[in-house]
Short mmCIF file of C-alpha atoms and ligand atoms in Angstrom, two decimals:
data_model
loop_
_atom_site.label_atom_id
_atom_site.label_comp_id
_atom_site.label_asym_id
_atom_site.label_seq_id
_atom_site.Cartn_x
_atom_site.Cartn_y
_atom_site.Cartn_z
CA UNK Y 286 -75.14 194.42 207.22
CA UNK Y 287 -72.83 197.57 206.31
CA UNK Y 288 -75.74 200.07 207.04
CA UNK Y 289 -75.19 199.19 210.76
CA UNK Y 290 -71.87 200.01 210.96
CA UNK Y 291 -70.96 203.01 212.53
CA UNK Y 292 -69.04 205.77 210.70
CA UNK Y 293 -65.91 205.39 212.47
CA UNK Y 294 -66.02 201.67 214.18
CA UNK Y 295 -64.51 201.02 217.63
CA UNK Y 296 -63.06 204.58 217.96
CA UNK Y 297 -63.92 203.92 221.84
CA UNK Y 298 -62.83 207.12 223.64
CA UNK Y 299 -60.29 206.80 226.46
CA UNK Y 300 -60.65 208.20 229.90
CA UNK Y 301 -57.51 210.64 230.59
CA UNK Y 302 -54.88 208.98 232.07
CA UNK Y 303 -54.83 209.11 235.49
CA UNK Y 304 -51.28 209.81 235.99
CA UNK Y 305 -50.57 213.60 237.14
CA UNK Y 306 -48.64 216.09 235.66
CA UNK Y 307 -46.73 218.31 238.02
CA UNK Y 308 -47.37 221.89 236.99
CA UNK Y 309 -46.72 224.89 239.17
CA UNK Y 310 -49.71 225.85 241.41
CA UNK Y 311 -50.72 229.52 239.86
CA UNK Y 312 -50.85 230.81 243.52
CA UNK Y 313 -46.78 230.50 243.38
CA UNK Y 314 -47.13 233.15 240.29
CA UNK Y 315 -49.30 235.28 241.95
CA UNK Y 316 -47.36 235.33 244.91
CA UNK Y 317 -44.65 236.97 242.92
CA UNK Y 318 -46.60 239.90 241.99
CA UNK Y 319 -48.56 240.73 245.07
CA UNK Y 320 -47.02 244.46 245.33
CA UNK Y 321 -48.90 245.72 242.14
CA UNK Y 322 -52.70 244.87 242.69
CA UNK Y 323 -53.60 245.61 239.04
CA UNK Y 324 -50.93 243.58 237.63
CA UNK Y 325 -51.92 240.54 239.86
CA UNK Y 326 -55.73 240.83 239.10
CA UNK Y 327 -54.35 240.57 235.27
CA UNK Y 328 -52.70 237.68 235.71
CA UNK Y 329 -55.37 235.87 237.75
CA UNK Y 330 -57.53 236.51 234.85
CA UNK Y 331 -55.46 235.61 232.20
CA UNK Y 332 -54.38 232.30 234.03
CA UNK Y 333 -58.10 231.54 234.78
CA UNK Y 334 -58.85 231.95 230.85
CA UNK Y 335 -55.83 230.28 229.82
CA UNK Y 336 -57.07 227.12 232.13
CA UNK Y 337 -60.31 226.79 231.14
CA UNK Y 338 -59.26 227.03 227.70
CA UNK Y 339 -57.21 224.30 228.41
CA UNK Y 340 -59.84 222.44 230.25
CA UNK Y 341 -62.03 222.92 227.25
CA UNK Y 342 -59.34 221.11 224.86
CA UNK Y 343 -58.73 218.50 227.04
CA UNK Y 344 -61.97 217.29 227.84
CA UNK Y 345 -63.57 218.33 224.96
CA UNK Y 346 -64.16 214.51 222.59
CA UNK Y 347 -62.46 215.83 219.79
CA UNK Y 348 -58.68 216.16 221.23
CA UNK Y 349 -55.98 215.46 218.39
CA UNK Y 350 -55.85 211.77 219.09
CA UNK Y 351 -59.71 211.17 218.81
CA UNK Y 352 -61.77 211.34 215.30
CA UNK Y 353 -64.67 213.48 215.69
CA UNK Y 354 -66.81 211.22 214.94
CA UNK Y 355 -65.80 209.00 217.82
CA UNK Y 356 -66.83 211.76 220.00
CA UNK Y 357 -70.41 209.77 219.69
CA UNK Y 358 -69.26 207.51 221.97
CA UNK Y 359 -69.16 209.01 225.88
CA UNK Y 360 -66.58 208.90 228.04
CA UNK Y 361 -68.52 206.50 230.64
CA UNK Y 362 -67.80 203.71 227.39
CA UNK Y 363 -64.03 203.63 227.55
CA UNK Y 364 -62.67 201.27 230.28
CA UNK Y 365 -60.36 202.97 232.80
CA UNK Y 366 -57.12 202.02 233.16
CA UNK Y 367 -54.02 203.12 235.66
CA UNK Y 368 -53.79 202.04 239.37
CA UNK Y 369 -51.60 199.50 241.29
CA UNK Y 370 -54.30 196.54 240.29
CA UNK Y 371 -54.32 196.94 236.92
CA UNK Y 372 -50.60 197.55 236.65
CA UNK Y 373 -49.94 194.54 238.46
CA UNK Y 374 -52.32 192.98 235.81
CA UNK Y 375 -50.16 194.07 233.27
CA UNK Y 376 -47.16 193.33 234.58
CA UNK Y 377 -47.91 189.75 235.53
CA UNK Y 378 -49.27 189.20 231.88
CA UNK Y 379 -46.31 190.46 230.26
CA UNK Y 380 -44.05 188.63 232.54
CA UNK Y 381 -41.51 186.28 231.01
CA UNK Y 382 -41.59 182.52 231.90
CA UNK Y 383 -38.55 180.86 230.23
CA UNK Y 384 -35.14 181.81 229.74
CA UNK Y 385 -34.50 184.02 227.06
CA UNK Y 386 -38.19 185.02 226.04
CA UNK Y 387 -39.36 188.05 224.82
CA UNK Y 388 -42.13 190.52 226.21
CA UNK Y 389 -44.61 191.58 223.68
CA UNK Y 390 -47.55 194.22 223.10
CA UNK Y 391 -49.74 192.47 221.11
CA UNK Y 392 -51.98 195.30 219.25
CA UNK Y 393 -55.61 194.09 218.36
CA UNK Y 394 -54.94 191.03 220.45
CA UNK Y 395 -58.75 190.19 220.60
CA UNK Y 396 -58.30 190.13 216.46
CA UNK Y 397 -58.06 186.84 214.55
CA UNK Y 398 -54.42 186.87 214.26
CA UNK Y 399 -53.68 188.83 217.52
CA UNK Y 400 -55.46 185.99 219.28
CA UNK Y 401 -53.64 183.29 217.84
CA UNK Y 402 -50.43 184.98 217.81
CA UNK Y 403 -51.17 185.62 221.86
CA UNK Y 404 -51.50 182.69 222.46
CA UNK Y 405 -49.12 181.00 220.64
CA UNK Y 406 -46.30 183.37 222.89
CA UNK Y 407 -47.92 182.67 225.89
CA UNK Y 408 -47.71 178.93 225.24
CA UNK Y 409 -44.35 179.12 224.58
CA UNK Y 410 -43.35 180.77 227.73
CA UNK Y 411 -43.16 184.46 226.52
CA UNK Y 412 -44.73 187.51 228.36
CA UNK Y 413 -47.57 188.93 226.29
CA UNK Y 414 -49.98 191.89 226.72
CA UNK Y 415 -52.58 192.60 224.52
CA UNK Y 416 -54.10 195.85 223.80
CA UNK Y 417 -57.66 195.97 221.83
CA UNK Y 418 -60.17 198.97 221.38
CA UNK Y 419 -63.03 196.08 220.84
CA UNK Y 420 -64.94 197.94 218.19
CA UNK Y 421 -67.78 196.88 216.40
CA UNK Y 422 -66.66 196.57 212.66
CA UNK Y 423 -67.85 193.06 213.38
CA UNK Y 424 -69.68 191.21 215.57
CA UNK Y 425 -67.80 192.44 219.14
CA UNK Y 426 -69.14 189.16 221.14
CA UNK Y 427 -66.62 187.39 219.18
CA UNK Y 428 -63.97 189.83 220.02
CA UNK Y 429 -64.93 188.98 223.77
CA UNK Y 430 -64.78 185.40 223.33
CA UNK Y 431 -61.83 185.79 221.77
CA UNK Y 432 -60.71 187.41 225.18
CA UNK Y 433 -62.09 184.89 227.44
CA UNK Y 434 -59.58 182.41 225.66
CA UNK Y 435 -56.96 184.43 226.04
CA UNK Y 436 -57.78 185.43 229.80
CA UNK Y 437 -57.69 181.76 230.10
CA UNK Y 438 -54.34 181.08 228.59
CA UNK Y 439 -53.33 184.10 230.72
CA UNK Y 440 -53.17 187.22 228.52
CA UNK Y 441 -54.38 190.23 229.99
CA UNK Y 442 -56.27 192.71 227.24
CA UNK Y 443 -56.27 195.99 228.01
CA UNK Y 444 -59.35 197.90 226.63
CA UNK Y 445 -58.06 200.52 224.44
CA UNK Y 446 -57.16 202.68 221.55
CA UNK Y 447 -53.44 202.48 219.53
CA UNK Y 448 -54.17 206.29 218.95
CA UNK Y 449 -54.64 206.84 222.75
CA UNK Y 450 -50.59 208.01 223.24
CA UNK Y 451 -50.58 208.70 227.31
CA UNK Y 452 -51.89 204.72 227.15
CA UNK Y 453 -49.41 203.27 225.33
CA UNK Y 454 -46.68 205.45 227.14
CA UNK Y 455 -48.02 204.25 230.16
CA UNK Y 456 -47.91 200.70 228.98
CA UNK Y 457 -44.27 201.22 228.39
CA UNK Y 458 -43.09 202.82 231.45
CA UNK Y 459 -44.50 200.07 233.17
CA UNK Y 460 -42.99 196.92 231.14
CA UNK Y 461 -39.78 197.27 229.16
CA UNK Y 462 -41.14 195.36 226.42
CA UNK Y 463 -38.58 194.05 224.36
CA UNK Y 464 -41.43 193.36 221.00
CA UNK Y 465 -43.93 195.22 220.26
CA UNK Y 466 -46.60 193.01 217.60
CA UNK Y 467 -48.94 195.34 215.93
CA UNK Y 468 -51.66 194.01 214.40
CA UNK Y 469 -54.63 196.59 215.30
CA UNK Y 470 -55.81 197.94 212.16
CA UNK Y 471 -58.86 198.55 210.16
CA UNK Y 472 -59.12 195.62 208.15
CA UNK Y 473 -61.37 194.34 204.74
CA UNK Y 474 -60.50 196.00 201.41
CA UNK Y 475 -64.23 196.61 200.12
CA UNK Y 476 -65.30 198.31 203.28
CA UNK Y 477 -62.74 201.36 202.69
CA UNK Y 478 -65.32 202.72 199.98
CA UNK Y 479 -67.90 202.62 202.73
CA UNK Y 480 -66.10 204.21 205.34
CA UNK Y 481 -62.51 205.52 203.93
CA UNK Y 482 -61.90 207.58 207.26
CA UNK Y 483 -61.71 204.97 209.83
CA UNK Y 484 -58.51 203.25 206.93
CA UNK Y 485 -56.55 206.36 208.04
CA UNK Y 486 -57.76 206.72 211.59
CA UNK Y 487 -56.41 203.08 212.21
CA UNK Y 488 -53.79 202.44 209.71
CA UNK Y 489 -52.04 205.55 209.55
CA UNK Y 490 -52.48 207.72 212.33
CA UNK Y 491 -52.81 204.53 214.56
CA UNK Y 492 -49.33 202.74 213.03
CA UNK Y 493 -47.57 206.58 213.91
CA UNK Y 494 -49.02 206.07 217.30
CA UNK Y 495 -47.69 202.97 218.16
CA UNK Y 496 -44.30 203.84 216.56
CA UNK Y 497 -43.78 207.40 218.15
CA UNK Y 498 -44.37 205.00 222.03
CA UNK Y 499 -42.25 202.70 220.13
CA UNK Y 500 -39.62 205.14 219.54
CA UNK Y 501 -39.78 207.11 222.81
CA UNK Y 502 -39.66 204.30 224.97
CA UNK Y 503 -36.14 202.94 226.69
CA UNK Y 504 -35.61 200.25 225.88
CA UNK Y 505 -36.88 200.66 222.12
CA UNK Y 506 -38.79 197.67 221.48
CA UNK Y 507 -38.46 195.90 217.81
CA UNK Y 508 -41.55 196.17 216.10
CA UNK Y 509 -43.51 193.61 213.82
CA UNK Y 510 -46.68 194.69 212.25
CA UNK Y 511 -49.20 193.85 209.73
CA UNK Y 512 -49.00 195.11 206.04
CA UNK Y 513 -51.02 193.30 203.59
CA UNK Y 514 -51.04 191.38 200.36
CA UNK Y 515 -52.81 194.03 198.92
CA UNK Y 516 -49.87 196.54 198.49
CA UNK Y 517 -49.25 194.72 195.38
CA UNK Y 518 -52.57 196.08 193.56
CA UNK Y 519 -52.19 196.03 190.16
CA UNK Y 520 -48.90 194.64 190.17
CA UNK Y 521 -49.30 191.32 187.37
CA UNK Y 522 -46.01 189.89 187.59
CA UNK Y 523 -46.45 186.82 189.87
CA UNK Y 524 -45.75 185.19 191.46
CA UNK Y 525 -45.79 188.74 194.32
CA UNK Y 526 -41.95 189.17 195.27
CA UNK Y 527 -40.84 192.12 197.57
CA UNK Y 528 -39.22 193.64 195.25
CA UNK Y 529 -42.29 193.99 192.56
CA UNK Y 530 -43.92 197.29 192.49
CA UNK Y 531 -46.41 198.59 194.94
CA UNK Y 532 -47.05 201.84 193.72
CA UNK Y 533 -50.09 200.98 192.41
CA UNK Y 534 -53.04 200.19 195.04
CA UNK Y 535 -56.32 199.28 194.05
CA UNK Y 536 -58.23 200.42 197.10
CA UNK Y 537 -57.73 202.73 199.84
CA UNK Y 538 -57.00 200.10 202.45
CA UNK Y 539 -54.09 198.75 200.25
CA UNK Y 540 -52.95 202.46 200.24
CA UNK Y 541 -53.01 203.13 203.79
CA UNK Y 542 -51.40 199.70 203.98
CA UNK Y 543 -48.62 200.69 202.01
CA UNK Y 544 -48.25 204.27 203.51
CA UNK Y 545 -47.61 202.03 206.66
CA UNK Y 546 -44.56 200.87 204.51
CA UNK Y 547 -43.42 204.05 204.19
CA UNK Y 548 -44.18 205.47 207.80
CA UNK Y 549 -42.01 202.40 209.02
CA UNK Y 550 -38.68 203.30 206.73
CA UNK Y 551 -39.23 207.08 208.32
CA UNK Y 552 -39.06 205.50 211.86
CA UNK Y 553 -36.21 203.29 210.92
CA UNK Y 554 -34.21 205.88 209.52
CA UNK Y 555 -34.63 209.10 211.82
CA UNK Y 556 -34.79 206.61 215.06
CA UNK Y 557 -33.30 203.26 215.07
CA UNK Y 558 -36.30 201.50 215.40
CA UNK Y 559 -36.15 197.76 214.22
CA UNK Y 560 -39.45 197.46 212.02
CA UNK Y 561 -40.54 194.31 210.23
CA UNK Y 562 -43.51 194.41 207.96
CA UNK Y 563 -45.65 191.11 207.04
CA UNK Y 564 -47.54 191.03 203.79
CA UNK Y 565 -50.40 188.58 205.07
CA UNK Y 566 -52.05 186.53 202.20
CA UNK Y 567 -56.22 186.38 202.96
CA UNK Y 568 -55.42 184.46 206.28
CA UNK Y 569 -58.58 182.17 207.41
CA UNK Y 570 -59.23 179.82 209.99
CA UNK Y 571 -60.76 179.03 213.16
CA UNK Y 572 -61.69 182.39 214.96
CA UNK Y 573 -61.65 184.14 211.40
CA UNK Y 574 -63.32 187.37 210.57
CA UNK Y 575 -67.14 186.78 209.88
CA UNK Y 576 -66.37 189.91 207.28
CA UNK Y 577 -64.06 187.75 204.88
CA UNK Y 578 -65.70 185.62 202.47
CA UNK Y 579 -64.91 182.23 203.52
CA UNK Y 580 -66.93 183.10 206.27
CA UNK Y 581 -70.02 184.54 205.49
CA UNK Y 582 -70.27 181.93 202.89
CA UNK Y 583 -70.12 179.42 205.48
CA UNK Y 584 -72.91 181.05 206.87
CA UNK Y 585 -74.68 182.07 203.97
CA UNK Y 586 -74.39 178.42 202.53
CA UNK Y 587 -75.73 176.81 205.58
CA UNK Y 588 -78.83 178.91 205.53
CA UNK Y 589 -79.42 178.38 201.76
CA UNK Y 590 -78.90 181.96 201.05
CA UNK Y 591 -77.45 182.77 197.90
CA UNK Y 592 -73.62 184.13 197.38
CA UNK Y 593 -71.81 186.04 195.07
CA UNK Y 594 -69.15 184.37 193.30
CA UNK Y 595 -67.09 187.24 191.69
CA UNK Y 596 -65.44 187.04 188.04
CA UNK Y 597 -62.77 188.95 186.04
CA UNK Y 598 -63.58 190.91 182.83
CA UNK Y 599 -64.04 187.74 179.99
CA UNK Y 600 -65.03 185.24 182.64
CA UNK Y 601 -61.32 185.23 184.44
CA UNK Y 602 -61.29 183.24 187.74
CA UNK Y 603 -61.01 185.35 190.77
CA UNK Y 604 -58.18 183.51 192.98
CA UNK Y 605 -56.74 184.00 196.33
CA UNK Y 606 -53.33 182.70 197.90
CA UNK Y 607 -55.58 181.40 201.11
CA UNK Y 608 -53.27 181.08 203.99
CA UNK Y 609 -54.17 179.07 207.04
CA UNK Y 610 -53.91 180.98 210.39
CA UNK Y 611 -51.63 178.41 211.97
CA UNK Y 612 -48.59 178.91 209.01
CA UNK Y 613 -49.27 182.79 209.58
CA UNK Y 614 -48.63 182.26 213.43
CA UNK Y 615 -45.16 180.44 212.87
CA UNK Y 616 -44.52 183.48 209.97
CA UNK Y 617 -45.21 186.11 212.89
CA UNK Y 618 -43.05 184.22 215.70
CA UNK Y 619 -40.08 183.51 213.46
CA UNK Y 620 -40.92 187.27 212.88
CA UNK Y 621 -40.47 188.29 216.32
CA UNK Y 622 -37.49 185.86 216.66
CA UNK Y 623 -35.51 187.56 214.13
CA UNK Y 624 -36.29 191.16 214.40
CA UNK Y 625 -33.29 192.33 215.18
CA UNK Y 626 -32.39 194.82 217.63
CA UNK Y 627 -33.61 198.80 217.80
CA UNK Y 628 -30.45 200.79 218.58
CA UNK Y 629 -32.16 204.15 219.86
CA UNK Y 630 -32.94 205.07 222.99
CA UNK Y 631 -35.16 207.92 224.49
CA UNK Y 632 -36.08 209.07 220.73
CA UNK Y 633 -32.58 208.98 220.04
CA UNK Y 634 -30.68 206.68 217.33
CA UNK Y 635 -27.47 204.78 218.25
CA UNK Y 636 -27.05 203.55 214.70
CA UNK Y 637 -28.79 201.57 211.81
CA UNK Y 638 -31.28 198.96 212.58
CA UNK Y 639 -32.92 196.60 210.75
CA UNK Y 640 -35.99 197.35 208.28
CA UNK Y 641 -37.92 194.14 206.40
CA UNK Y 642 -40.57 193.22 204.21
CA UNK Y 643 -42.12 189.52 203.64
CA UNK Y 644 -44.57 187.97 201.95
CA UNK Y 645 -46.74 185.52 203.96
CA UNK Y 646 -48.61 183.26 201.59
CA UNK Y 647 -49.43 180.08 200.85
CA UNK Y 648 -48.46 180.03 197.31
CA UNK Y 649 -50.81 178.03 195.81
CA UNK Y 650 -53.63 180.32 194.73
CA UNK Y 651 -57.13 178.86 194.96
CA UNK Y 652 -60.14 180.14 192.41
CA UNK Y 653 -63.32 181.97 194.97
CA UNK Y 654 -65.37 179.16 193.27
CA UNK Y 655 -63.05 176.67 193.68
CA UNK Y 656 -63.29 177.75 197.96
CA UNK Y 657 -67.03 177.35 197.48
CA UNK Y 658 -66.79 173.65 195.99
CA UNK Y 659 -64.70 172.79 199.18
CA UNK Y 660 -67.31 174.47 201.51
CA UNK Y 661 -70.09 172.93 199.51
CA UNK Y 662 -68.13 169.14 200.65
CA UNK Y 663 -67.55 170.02 204.40
CA UNK Y 664 -71.14 171.33 205.07
CA UNK Y 665 -72.62 168.74 202.83
CA UNK Y 666 -75.44 171.48 201.61
CA UNK Y 667 -74.90 172.61 198.15
CA UNK Y 668 -74.49 176.64 197.64
CA UNK Y 669 -76.98 178.68 195.63
CA UNK Y 670 -74.06 180.66 193.69
CA UNK Y 671 -74.73 183.81 191.77
CA UNK Y 672 -71.64 184.41 189.51
CA UNK Y 673 -71.48 188.36 189.29
CA UNK Y 674 -68.82 190.69 187.73
CA UNK Y 675 -66.30 191.80 190.12
CA UNK Y 676 -67.21 194.88 191.47
CA UNK Y 677 -65.26 198.23 191.04
CA UNK Y 678 -64.30 198.40 194.84
CA UNK Y 679 -60.90 197.56 195.47
CA UNK Y 680 -60.67 193.66 194.67
CA UNK Y 681 -57.85 192.89 192.47
CA UNK Y 682 -57.97 189.66 190.01
CA UNK Y 683 -56.00 187.30 192.19
CA UNK Y 684 -52.71 187.25 194.36
CA UNK Y 685 -49.73 184.53 194.84
CA UNK Y 686 -46.97 184.83 197.06
CA UNK Y 687 -43.33 184.27 196.28
CA UNK Y 688 -42.18 183.31 199.54
CA UNK Y 689 -38.36 182.68 199.30
CA UNK Y 690 -37.57 185.73 201.45
CA UNK Y 691 -39.34 184.44 204.30
CA UNK Y 692 -37.81 180.91 204.06
CA UNK Y 693 -34.35 182.29 204.16
CA UNK Y 694 -35.03 184.92 206.50
CA UNK Y 695 -37.78 183.26 208.78
CA UNK Y 696 -37.77 179.66 207.96
CA UNK Y 697 -41.30 180.07 206.65
CA UNK Y 698 -42.57 176.86 205.08
CA UNK Y 699 -46.58 177.13 205.07
CA UNK Y 700 -48.24 173.31 205.58
CA UNK Y 701 -51.55 173.82 205.37
CA UNK Y 702 -53.44 173.50 201.71
CA UNK Y 703 -57.18 174.84 201.84
CA UNK Y 704 -59.16 171.64 201.79
CA UNK Y 705 -56.99 171.14 205.55
CA UNK Y 706 -57.14 174.32 206.33
CA UNK Y 707 -61.21 174.75 205.73
CA UNK Y 708 -61.99 171.64 207.36
CA UNK Y 709 -60.81 172.79 210.70
CA UNK Y 710 -62.63 176.49 210.14
CA UNK Y 711 -65.71 174.52 209.66
CA UNK Y 712 -65.21 171.75 212.47
CA UNK Y 713 -64.79 175.22 214.73
CA UNK Y 714 -67.76 177.39 213.00
CA UNK Y 715 -70.52 174.37 213.80
CA UNK Y 716 -68.98 174.27 216.92
CA UNK Y 717 -68.86 178.19 218.13
CA UNK Y 718 -72.52 178.48 216.21
CA UNK Y 719 -73.92 175.39 216.96
CA UNK Y 720 -77.76 176.13 216.29
CA UNK Y 721 -76.22 177.73 212.32
CA UNK Y 722 -76.91 173.74 210.72
CA UNK Y 723 -80.30 173.26 211.59
CA UNK Y 724 -81.60 177.03 212.14
CA UNK Y 725 -82.26 177.15 208.25
CA UNK Y 726 -83.32 180.75 206.76
CA UNK Y 727 -81.69 182.64 209.67
CA UNK Y 728 -78.48 184.18 209.76
CA UNK Y 729 -78.79 186.01 213.29
CA UNK Y 730 -76.12 183.68 214.96
CA UNK Y 731 -74.10 186.08 213.48
O1 LIG R 284 -54.45 189.46 201.61
C1 LIG R 284 -54.85 190.32 202.27
O2 LIG R 284 -54.07 190.91 202.72
C2 LIG R 284 -56.73 190.93 202.66
O3 LIG R 284 -56.95 189.66 202.89
C3 LIG R 284 -58.16 189.72 202.53
O4 LIG R 284 -58.78 190.71 201.83
P1 LIG R 284 -59.48 189.37 200.40
O5 LIG R 284 -58.16 188.67 200.08
O6 LIG R 284 -60.14 190.15 199.52
O7 LIG R 284 -60.40 188.34 201.30
P2 LIG R 284 -61.88 188.44 201.13
O8 LIG R 284 -62.72 189.34 201.34
O9 LIG R 284 -62.16 186.92 201.77
O10 LIG R 284 -62.41 188.02 199.69
C4 LIG R 284 -61.85 186.69 199.20
C5 LIG R 284 -62.19 186.30 197.79
O11 LIG R 284 -63.35 186.26 198.02
C6 LIG R 284 -64.13 186.98 196.68
N1 LIG R 284 -65.33 187.70 197.08
C7 LIG R 284 -65.45 188.57 197.96
C8 LIG R 284 -66.70 188.69 198.17
C9 LIG R 284 -67.95 188.34 197.85
O12 LIG R 284 -69.12 188.28 198.48
N2 LIG R 284 -67.68 187.56 196.58
C10 LIG R 284 -66.47 187.07 196.52
O13 LIG R 284 -66.06 186.50 194.96
C11 LIG R 284 -62.64 188.16 196.34
O14 LIG R 284 -62.83 188.77 195.04
C12 LIG R 284 -61.42 187.81 196.72
O15 LIG R 284 -61.06 187.03 195.77
C13 LIG R 284 -58.72 190.55 203.99
O16 LIG R 284 -59.75 190.49 204.26
C14 LIG R 284 -57.53 191.76 204.10
O17 LIG R 284 -58.04 192.20 205.34
C15 LIG R 284 -56.12 191.36 204.07
O18 LIG R 284 -55.36 192.35 204.25
#
């Protein structure tokens, strides 16, 4: 499956911005030199040379904000943006429809968490504008289905990349967003060994691009973004608390999320941006990510394909603090509501602003083998289990969140146990892939 993935997934090249820069026309410069024909000729030639160089760099597929591999996707694949009709859709989607409501730019809106957070915000009357590049790290048709869901809820998703600075600036020009919910990222712990550069591109460069746009915006929004439980890495102090060490990541994915937390400190310190990082603990549920174990275990169990269950050294169990999507959504909304205010404007800091990190977990780790048992019960199909030694490709043996900080700061109280949450996932799965239970031996539905 991994072989089909692009080297840099989803880095859709976006069209050049459609607004105009006001440069002096070259003729205005030339006219001043009309009394000296040689000089004017020289000037004309240098201007032409500079202009063609500029045109080369601006139109080349490897402009600074795109990775070299993204050039494989030609400009014609990009969705156009800009223009009065587009701006109207953007404004309408971002319009607040309740007193005291907030207006949120949600990046990664067609992603798993992004879709749920966007619809929840819209439901309570907040303004929401989505941004997503619809990359093909996993089946883009699932993202399109989520987009349809969002569209029915009144959320417009702009098709573009977080690395596209001009697009972000344009969005902030059109809408004075009060908040940014930055969820766009290259997820997945093990895939980082296959495609390391996509993690740097999305999770490091992409985050910087979003924070750059946010710090320049006037008013500056407060930023809430997705970090990861994986930042705890080799930490063995349980349950994981925000004060524990996070300087020993076990995967490049974790390292890019940890880098993001340090980058957040910089933008808070220099520009007065209010920033909250959320360390999500293995989030699952309806409309989830097909690259996650609970999802592909379900698919594979249904078609009697063997599944690999990892175990640690000396047959130690591997466990995760699986957290249900609705609990995560509550935590995200509470984070937005408690984000505090950015103090700067137009790139200048006016005072200190909050900088926070919260664990959003479930506080009850479950072994992978028990997760499989629950799925077997719900699907009424026995899994073909292969217990294998956990490969050394980034996984940690267990995660367990201490959530007291989020309880105090956000009123975060997860209420869904794994059994209940998986029941809802399986119900959705069988509804979304209706042939999956009858079509034995085929996994083509995904
Ligand atoms: O908590 C997080 O921050 C991370 O949670 C998940 O990462 P992970 O916990 O590794 O989730 P899965 O890939 O679904 O794996 C779940 C468990 O199943 C195990 N597993 C995975 C794959 C497999 O074939 N067999 C197997 O036993 C893993 O070792 C892990 O213990 C997400 O995929 C990350 O994007 C997210 O950042």
